[in-house]
GROMACS .gro file of C-alpha atoms in nm:
model
  375
    1MET     CA    1  -0.009   0.023  -0.006
    2ARG     CA    2   0.260   0.226   0.068
    3ARG     CA    3   0.456   0.111  -0.228
    4ALA     CA    4   0.162   0.248  -0.434
    5ALA     CA    5   0.086   0.544  -0.243
    6ALA     CA    6   0.487   0.677  -0.358
    7LEU     CA    7   0.505   0.579  -0.712
    8LEU     CA    8   0.134   0.809  -0.709
    9LEU     CA    9   0.327   1.120  -0.584
   10ALA     CA   10   0.591   0.996  -0.803
   11GLY     CA   11   0.385   1.072  -1.101
   12ALA     CA   12   0.122   1.399  -0.932
   13LEU     CA   13   0.579   1.551  -0.870
   14LEU     CA   14   0.626   1.459  -1.217
   15ALA     CA   15   0.289   1.582  -1.360
   16GLY     CA   16   0.307   1.938  -1.223
   17SER     CA   17   0.664   1.964  -1.292
   18GLY     CA   18   0.537   2.135  -1.641
   19CYS     CA   19   0.861   1.982  -1.761
   20THR     CA   20   0.771   1.745  -2.132
   21GLY     CA   21   1.177   1.653  -2.192
   22GLY     CA   22   1.237   1.556  -1.871
   23VAL     CA   23   1.233   1.543  -1.514
   24GLY     CA   24   1.401   1.831  -1.361
   25GLY     CA   25   1.467   1.904  -1.035
   26THR     CA   26   1.100   1.740  -0.902
   27TYR     CA   27   1.200   1.439  -0.913
   28ARG     CA   28   1.212   1.252  -0.585
   29ASN     CA   29   1.350   0.893  -0.576
   30ILE     CA   30   1.120   0.677  -0.459
   31GLU     CA   31   1.322   0.481  -0.238
   32GLU     CA   32   1.417   0.836  -0.065
   33LEU     CA   33   1.000   0.854  -0.007
   34GLN     CA   34   0.893   0.801   0.342
   35ILE     CA   35   0.535   0.747   0.357
   36VAL     CA   36   0.377   0.972   0.688
   37GLU     CA   37   0.096   0.785   0.805
   38ALA     CA   38   0.050   0.877   1.186
   39LEU     CA   39   0.096   1.233   1.290
   40GLY     CA   40   0.123   1.388   1.624
   41PHE     CA   41   0.088   1.684   1.845
   42ASP     CA   42   0.173   1.790   2.145
   43ILE     CA   43   0.194   2.151   2.383
   44ASP     CA   44   0.487   2.183   2.602
   45ASN     CA   45   0.587   2.472   2.781
   46GLY     CA   46   0.392   2.679   2.493
   47ARG     CA   47   0.594   2.547   2.232
   48VAL     CA   48   0.483   2.288   1.963
   49LEU     CA   49   0.549   1.878   1.967
   50ALA     CA   50   0.512   1.721   1.644
   51SER     CA   51   0.594   1.323   1.561
   52ALA     CA   52   0.545   1.114   1.256
   53ALA     CA   53   0.566   0.743   1.159
   54THR     CA   54   0.571   0.556   0.879
   55GLY     CA   55   0.399   0.255   0.849
   56ARG     CA   56   0.614  -0.128   0.735
   57ASP     CA   57   0.591  -0.160   0.357
   58ALA     CA   58   0.638  -0.564   0.156
   59SER     CA   59   0.961  -0.437   0.100
   60GLY     CA   60   1.082  -0.483   0.449
   61ARG     CA   61   1.139  -0.150   0.516
   62GLU     CA   62   1.110  -0.045   0.885
   63ALA     CA   63   0.918   0.174   0.987
   64LEU     CA   64   1.041   0.572   1.049
   65ARG     CA   65   0.959   0.707   1.384
   66ALA     CA   66   1.025   1.125   1.387
   67SER     CA   67   0.974   1.459   1.592
   68GLY     CA   68   1.054   1.738   1.620
   69ASP     CA   69   0.951   2.139   1.821
   70GLY     CA   70   0.925   2.489   1.729
   71VAL     CA   71   0.715   2.824   1.860
   72ASP     CA   72   0.448   2.685   1.585
   73VAL     CA   73   0.332   2.379   1.327
   74THR     CA   74   0.540   2.468   1.117
   75SER     CA   75   0.814   2.545   1.257
   76ALA     CA   76   0.768   2.189   1.417
   77LEU     CA   77   0.760   1.999   1.099
   78ARG     CA   78   0.999   2.247   0.908
   79GLN     CA   79   1.230   2.085   1.211
   80MET     CA   80   1.104   1.720   1.155
   81ARG     CA   81   1.174   1.750   0.794
   82GLY     CA   82   1.529   1.868   0.881
   83LEU     CA   83   1.637   1.580   1.118
   84ALA     CA   84   1.449   1.313   0.977
   85ALA     CA   85   1.710   1.014   0.828
   86GLY     CA   86   1.623   0.790   0.584
   87GLY     CA   87   1.433   1.041   0.353
   88ASP     CA   88   1.166   1.263   0.266
   89LEU     CA   89   0.883   1.315   0.460
   90PHE     CA   90   0.547   1.340   0.296
   91PHE     CA   91   0.208   1.386   0.468
   92ASP     CA   92  -0.037   1.359   0.186
   93SER     CA   93  -0.102   0.967   0.274
   94THR     CA   94  -0.112   1.041   0.649
   95GLY     CA   95  -0.440   0.822   0.793
   96HIS     CA   96  -0.477   0.939   1.124
   97ILE     CA   97  -0.427   1.298   1.329
   98LEU     CA   98  -0.328   1.233   1.721
   99LEU     CA   99  -0.343   1.517   1.954
  100GLY     CA  100  -0.226   1.447   2.293
  101GLU     CA  101  -0.453   1.580   2.545
  102ALA     CA  102  -0.245   1.947   2.624
  103ALA     CA  103  -0.283   2.033   2.232
  104ALA     CA  104  -0.698   1.913   2.229
  105GLU     CA  105  -0.738   2.232   2.445
  106ASP     CA  106  -0.626   2.427   2.170
  107ALA     CA  107  -0.809   2.225   1.887
  108GLY     CA  108  -0.895   2.477   1.643
  109ARG     CA  109  -0.571   2.591   1.640
  110PHE     CA  110  -0.396   2.235   1.486
  111LEU     CA  111  -0.806   2.239   1.301
  112GLY     CA  112  -0.653   2.589   1.160
  113TYR     CA  113  -0.356   2.460   1.050
  114VAL     CA  114  -0.488   2.111   0.840
  115GLU     CA  115  -0.748   2.334   0.659
  116ARG     CA  116  -0.494   2.552   0.488
  117SER     CA  117  -0.207   2.298   0.433
  118GLY     CA  118  -0.181   2.186   0.097
  119GLU     CA  119  -0.060   1.842   0.193
  120LEU     CA  120  -0.222   1.703   0.508
  121ARG     CA  121  -0.607   1.566   0.363
  122LEU     CA  122  -0.952   1.753   0.553
  123ASP     CA  123  -1.099   1.444   0.603
  124THR     CA  124  -0.837   1.252   0.772
  125PRO     CA  125  -0.987   1.134   1.120
  126LEU     CA  126  -0.846   1.331   1.466
  127LEU     CA  127  -0.803   1.154   1.737
  128VAL     CA  128  -0.685   1.286   2.113
  129ALA     CA  129  -0.432   1.087   2.358
  130ARG     CA  130  -0.651   1.046   2.679
  131GLY     CA  131  -0.452   1.172   2.955
  132GLY     CA  132  -0.187   1.167   2.773
  133THR     CA  133   0.083   1.271   2.491
  134ALA     CA  134   0.018   1.169   2.152
  135ARG     CA  135   0.408   1.142   2.086
  136SER     CA  136   0.431   0.835   2.289
  137LEU     CA  137   0.194   0.664   2.104
  138VAL     CA  138   0.322   0.798   1.803
  139LEU     CA  139   0.688   0.692   1.887
  140ALA     CA  140   0.583   0.347   2.040
  141ALA     CA  141   0.342   0.166   2.029
  142GLY     CA  142   0.348  -0.111   1.813
  143GLY     CA  143   0.773  -0.145   2.003
  144THR     CA  144   1.014  -0.262   1.753
  145GLU     CA  145   0.771  -0.567   1.581
  146GLY     CA  146   0.485  -0.390   1.474
  147ASP     CA  147   0.390   0.035   1.406
  148ALA     CA  148   0.137   0.321   1.526
  149PRO     CA  149   0.030   0.356   1.196
  150SER     CA  150  -0.130   0.001   1.173
  151ILE     CA  151  -0.223  -0.050   1.551
  152LEU     CA  152  -0.467   0.352   1.494
  153SER     CA  153  -0.653   0.131   1.183
  154ALA     CA  154  -0.700  -0.155   1.344
  155LEU     CA  155  -0.850   0.070   1.601
  156GLU     CA  156  -1.153   0.286   1.422
  157ASP     CA  157  -1.163  -0.059   1.234
  158ARG     CA  158  -1.269  -0.187   1.567
  159VAL     CA  159  -1.458   0.156   1.687
  160LEU     CA  160  -1.599   0.193   1.287
  161ARG     CA  161  -1.826  -0.215   1.271
  162SER     CA  162  -1.811  -0.223   1.649
  163GLY     CA  163  -1.784   0.123   1.841
  164ALA     CA  164  -2.012   0.410   1.800
  165GLY     CA  165  -1.988   0.391   1.475
  166PHE     CA  166  -1.779   0.653   1.322
  167VAL     CA  167  -1.476   0.854   1.350
  168PRO     CA  168  -1.494   1.230   1.264
  169GLY     CA  169  -1.240   1.345   1.059
  170CYS     CA  170  -1.088   1.701   1.053
  171ALA     CA  171  -1.336   1.823   0.768
  172GLU     CA  172  -1.660   1.716   0.990
  173ILE     CA  173  -1.522   1.883   1.354
  174ALA     CA  174  -1.449   2.193   1.204
  175ALA     CA  175  -1.834   2.170   1.028
  176ALA     CA  176  -1.981   2.108   1.299
  177LEU     CA  177  -1.829   2.362   1.535
  178GLU     CA  178  -1.904   2.631   1.312
  179ARG     CA  179  -2.302   2.527   1.329
  180SER     CA  180  -2.333   2.384   1.679
  181GLY     CA  181  -1.989   2.479   1.861
  182ALA     CA  182  -1.894   2.206   1.980
  183ALA     CA  183  -1.783   1.894   1.804
  184LEU     CA  184  -1.672   1.472   1.900
  185ALA     CA  185  -1.344   1.329   1.852
  186LEU     CA  186  -1.241   1.000   1.919
  187ALA     CA  187  -1.048   0.931   2.176
  188VAL     CA  188  -0.772   0.676   2.220
  189ARG     CA  189  -0.598   0.596   2.483
  190ALA     CA  190  -0.190   0.381   2.560
  191GLU     CA  191  -0.206   0.056   2.742
  192ARG     CA  192   0.014  -0.251   2.759
  193SER     CA  193  -0.051  -0.507   2.494
  194THR     CA  194  -0.144  -0.882   2.652
  195ALA     CA  195   0.004  -0.988   2.352
  196GLY     CA  196   0.366  -0.869   2.321
  197ASP     CA  197   0.593  -0.627   2.535
  198TYR     CA  198   0.487  -0.308   2.331
  199ASP     CA  199   0.238   0.006   2.446
  200THR     CA  200  -0.086  -0.017   2.191
  201ALA     CA  201  -0.395   0.211   2.187
  202VAL     CA  202  -0.716   0.110   2.224
  203PRO     CA  203  -1.057   0.340   2.244
  204ALA     CA  204  -1.107   0.535   2.508
  205GLY     CA  205  -1.462   0.764   2.447
  206PHE     CA  206  -1.523   1.064   2.261
  207ALA     CA  207  -1.319   1.414   2.356
  208VAL     CA  208  -1.533   1.690   2.372
  209LEU     CA  209  -1.424   1.987   2.154
  210ARG     CA  210  -1.714   2.340   2.310
  211GLY     CA  211  -1.534   2.656   2.063
  212GLY     CA  212  -1.290   2.428   1.937
  213ALA     CA  213  -1.141   2.351   2.259
  214LEU     CA  214  -1.131   2.041   2.464
  215VAL     CA  215  -1.354   2.023   2.743
  216GLY     CA  216  -1.438   1.711   2.854
  217TYR     CA  217  -1.470   1.287   2.751
  218LEU     CA  218  -1.805   1.085   2.688
  219ASP     CA  219  -1.720   0.759   2.830
  220ALA     CA  220  -1.833   0.413   2.713
  221GLY     CA  221  -2.206   0.409   2.742
  222ALA     CA  222  -2.248   0.805   2.678
  223SER     CA  223  -2.015   0.671   2.313
  224LEU     CA  224  -2.245   0.428   2.186
  225GLY     CA  225  -2.526   0.604   2.320
  226ALA     CA  226  -2.409   0.929   2.093
  227GLY     CA  227  -2.333   0.638   1.807
  228LEU     CA  228  -2.774   0.549   1.864
  229LEU     CA  229  -2.820   0.962   1.891
  230LEU     CA  230  -2.644   1.078   1.572
  231SER     CA  231  -2.794   0.732   1.341
  232ARG     CA  232  -2.435   0.595   1.323
  233ALA     CA  233  -2.369   0.319   1.560
  234GLY     CA  234  -2.192   0.087   1.484
  235ARG     CA  235  -2.248  -0.329   1.564
  236ALA     CA  236  -2.237  -0.329   1.893
  237GLU     CA  237  -2.273  -0.604   2.099
  238LEU     CA  238  -2.545  -0.510   2.470
  239TYR     CA  239  -2.586  -0.720   2.699
  240VAL     CA  240  -2.948  -0.660   2.789
  241SER     CA  241  -3.178  -0.905   3.024
  242GLY     CA  242  -2.888  -1.243   3.048
  243ALA     CA  243  -2.922  -1.169   2.660
  244GLU     CA  244  -2.593  -1.009   2.413
  245ILE     CA  245  -2.819  -0.859   2.188
  246ARG     CA  246  -2.631  -0.713   1.862
  247LEU     CA  247  -2.737  -0.331   1.717
  248ILE     CA  248  -2.851  -0.371   1.339
  249SER     CA  249  -2.980  -0.068   1.300
  250CYS     CA  250  -3.075   0.240   1.432
  251SER     CA  251  -3.232   0.587   1.364
  252CYS     CA  252  -3.324   0.858   1.578
  253ASP     CA  253  -3.643   1.138   1.507
  254ILE     CA  254  -3.597   1.473   1.724
  255GLU     CA  255  -4.002   1.622   1.800
  256PRO     CA  256  -4.008   2.010   1.965
  257LEU     CA  257  -4.264   2.052   2.206
  258TRP     CA  258  -4.459   2.462   2.277
  259ASP     CA  259  -4.610   2.600   2.460
  260GLY     CA  260  -4.681   2.895   2.255
  261GLU     CA  261  -4.346   3.035   2.168
  262ARG     CA  262  -4.174   2.890   2.429
  263LEU     CA  263  -3.970   2.502   2.370
  264ARG     CA  264  -4.076   2.377   2.677
  265ALA     CA  265  -3.910   2.034   2.587
  266LEU     CA  266  -3.787   1.805   2.314
  267ARG     CA  267  -3.914   1.438   2.258
  268ILE     CA  268  -3.631   1.216   2.148
  269SER     CA  269  -3.764   0.926   1.947
  270LEU     CA  270  -3.495   0.582   1.907
  271SER     CA  271  -3.583   0.311   1.718
  272VAL     CA  272  -3.316  -0.013   1.674
  273SER     CA  273  -3.313  -0.337   1.554
  274GLY     CA  274  -3.035  -0.605   1.658
  275SER     CA  275  -2.960  -0.956   1.608
  276LEU     CA  276  -2.991  -1.252   1.951
  277THR     CA  277  -2.683  -1.403   1.991
  278GLU     CA  278  -2.658  -1.533   2.304
  279SER     CA  279  -2.886  -1.673   2.554
  280ALA     CA  280  -2.917  -1.802   2.898
  281ALA     CA  281  -3.021  -2.127   2.884
  282GLY     CA  282  -3.366  -2.286   2.771
  283ALA     CA  283  -3.414  -1.852   2.717
  284ASN     CA  284  -3.766  -1.985   2.423
  285LEU     CA  285  -3.826  -1.608   2.284
  286SER     CA  286  -4.102  -1.878   2.039
  287GLN     CA  287  -4.381  -1.731   2.279
  288GLU     CA  288  -4.445  -1.380   2.190
  289ALA     CA  289  -4.446  -1.237   2.570
  290ALA     CA  290  -4.097  -1.358   2.593
  291ARG     CA  291  -4.026  -1.210   2.292
  292ALA     CA  292  -4.174  -0.850   2.367
  293GLU     CA  293  -3.994  -0.866   2.749
  294LEU     CA  294  -3.683  -0.871   2.558
  295GLU     CA  295  -3.795  -0.619   2.334
  296ALA     CA  296  -3.871  -0.438   2.552
  297ALA     CA  297  -3.528  -0.460   2.845
  298PHE     CA  298  -3.336  -0.336   2.494
  299ALA     CA  299  -3.554  -0.045   2.371
  300ALA     CA  300  -3.455   0.047   2.751
  301GLU     CA  301  -3.106  -0.013   2.770
  302CYS     CA  302  -3.048   0.152   2.425
  303SER     CA  303  -3.285   0.500   2.654
  304ARG     CA  304  -2.972   0.502   2.870
  305LEU     CA  305  -2.760   0.535   2.665
  306ALA     CA  306  -2.900   0.817   2.552
  307GLU     CA  307  -2.954   0.948   2.807
  308LEU     CA  308  -2.631   0.926   2.916
  309CYS     CA  309  -2.492   1.093   2.603
  310LEU     CA  310  -2.779   1.365   2.656
  311ALA     CA  311  -2.652   1.438   3.022
  312ALA     CA  312  -2.310   1.500   2.895
  313SER     CA  313  -2.445   1.757   2.648
  314GLN     CA  314  -2.629   1.915   2.896
  315ALA     CA  315  -2.357   1.931   3.181
  316LEU     CA  316  -2.051   2.041   2.956
  317GLU     CA  317  -2.311   2.305   2.769
  318ALA     CA  318  -2.136   2.144   2.433
  319ASP     CA  319  -2.429   2.076   2.128
  320PHE     CA  320  -2.207   1.819   2.019
  321LEU     CA  321  -2.542   1.628   1.832
  322GLY     CA  322  -2.582   1.969   1.671
  323LEU     CA  323  -2.989   1.937   1.811
  324GLY     CA  324  -2.989   2.319   1.780
  325ALA     CA  325  -2.887   2.301   1.447
  326GLN     CA  326  -3.157   1.970   1.314
  327LEU     CA  327  -3.367   2.284   1.508
  328GLU     CA  328  -3.368   2.541   1.357
  329ARG     CA  329  -3.375   2.402   1.069
  330ARG     CA  330  -3.724   2.314   1.151
  331GLU     CA  331  -3.883   2.592   1.303
  332PRO     CA  332  -3.634   2.857   1.194
  333ARG     CA  333  -3.891   3.135   1.318
  334ARG     CA  334  -3.923   3.022   1.648
  335TRP     CA  335  -3.579   2.929   1.666
  336ARG     CA  336  -3.473   3.256   1.579
  337GLU     CA  337  -3.708   3.379   1.965
  338ILE     CA  338  -3.547   3.150   2.139
  339SER     CA  339  -3.543   3.405   2.508
  340GLY     CA  340  -3.217   3.413   2.541
  341GLY     CA  341  -3.033   3.218   2.233
  342TRP     CA  342  -3.036   2.778   2.219
  343ASP     CA  343  -2.686   2.771   2.436
  344ALA     CA  344  -2.843   2.920   2.721
  345LEU     CA  345  -3.109   2.695   2.712
  346LEU     CA  346  -2.963   2.360   2.620
  347PRO     CA  347  -2.822   2.278   2.974
  348GLN     CA  348  -3.151   2.324   3.224
  349LEU     CA  349  -3.421   2.185   2.834
  350GLU     CA  350  -3.648   1.836   2.923
  351LEU     CA  351  -3.545   1.570   2.738
  352HIS     CA  352  -3.749   1.247   2.710
  353VAL     CA  353  -3.612   0.947   2.471
  354GLU     CA  354  -3.838   0.737   2.433
  355ALA     CA  355  -3.667   0.362   2.241
  356GLU     CA  356  -3.875   0.070   2.048
  357ALA     CA  357  -3.665  -0.185   1.966
  358THR     CA  358  -3.732  -0.516   1.705
  359LEU     CA  359  -3.527  -0.878   1.735
  360LEU     CA  360  -3.562  -0.961   1.330
  361ARG     CA  361  -3.330  -1.245   1.427
  362SER     CA  362  -3.325  -1.432   1.659
  363TYR     CA  363  -3.078  -1.832   1.611
  364GLY     CA  364  -3.235  -2.087   1.670
  365TYR     CA  365  -3.374  -1.930   2.064
  366ASP     CA  366  -3.754  -1.902   1.888
  367ASP     CA  367  -3.764  -2.360   1.915
  368PRO     CA  368  -3.830  -2.465   2.215
  369PRO     CA  369  -3.521  -2.586   2.439
  370THR     CA  370  -3.385  -2.944   2.302
  371ARG     CA  371  -3.419  -3.229   2.557
  372GLY     CA  372  -3.199  -3.523   2.573
  373LYS     CA  373  -3.350  -3.839   2.540
  374GLY     CA  374  -3.412  -3.917   2.893
  375GLY     CA  375  -3.584  -3.611   2.931
   0.00000   0.00000   0.00000
């Protein structure tokens, strides 16, 4: 993959040179290209610390790890380029940008750099190192046998498939900050791997950004609640009344409740479906009452997760779910006339969550338990 990216990048350099008779001074030997796949930023004593890692390629070339520091992002990257051994650093294929916790407190600064950069892509996922630094993960994750890019890619896939279901990129985060004043970024935490003597990265909920600054975190339950409320949850597994249920789909609808021109509350309706993957011995869902009871418990658990997320949004005074933007689109005139404005109203607004759940598949639990010969 890295070699293919290098070939494409080399072709782009040739095409952009404007030379038809030769490669001229823009030529770069493919063997010299170092495709940065993980890029980290920290702040320490007012200085920006940059760190970068490449992945291993099919040729067996070792991953490159590099770092630099400066008074700003540009100077930190410039120093890193100057100190990096083993080839030219290119950032066009960066797969993840990681902010240390101190840097996340000034996240808007780094988002602004990405937006203005001629190399970094706006769709690159932005992660926050919860309780730690980006440098410790980018430079040390994987030890001598692995590398940060592959670890972060596997983590992202896990979140998308069986977690909250979304990993926001820089453009999505910047747009949410502009539209709603708040946004979510995936949080990660360094942990010692059980597969070897090295650090790895694990999901650590979501970082909550308000006005471009880190103001708090969502833990695992509230993070899954965010996925449900945004209709983006992955196929997470929920333990409900002695049964394991895997989410299949979710959708959310918001209805404003008015007293005249005063917004009294929001009714938030979830519709979820799932499959039963495991249940207590002897479970029999062929009986309508038993199935209805389990579906009600499934719905109650989804409501609980959504309420955790909404409570965090109100406590942090951060509309990272974009509730206000939805209300504005639906009721623009009434929105403009909200007394004190939406930001002042959100923390004290009544939020009523209701959920409807359906088990689409139960994999044999519809049949009565099989008895042995002596039964």
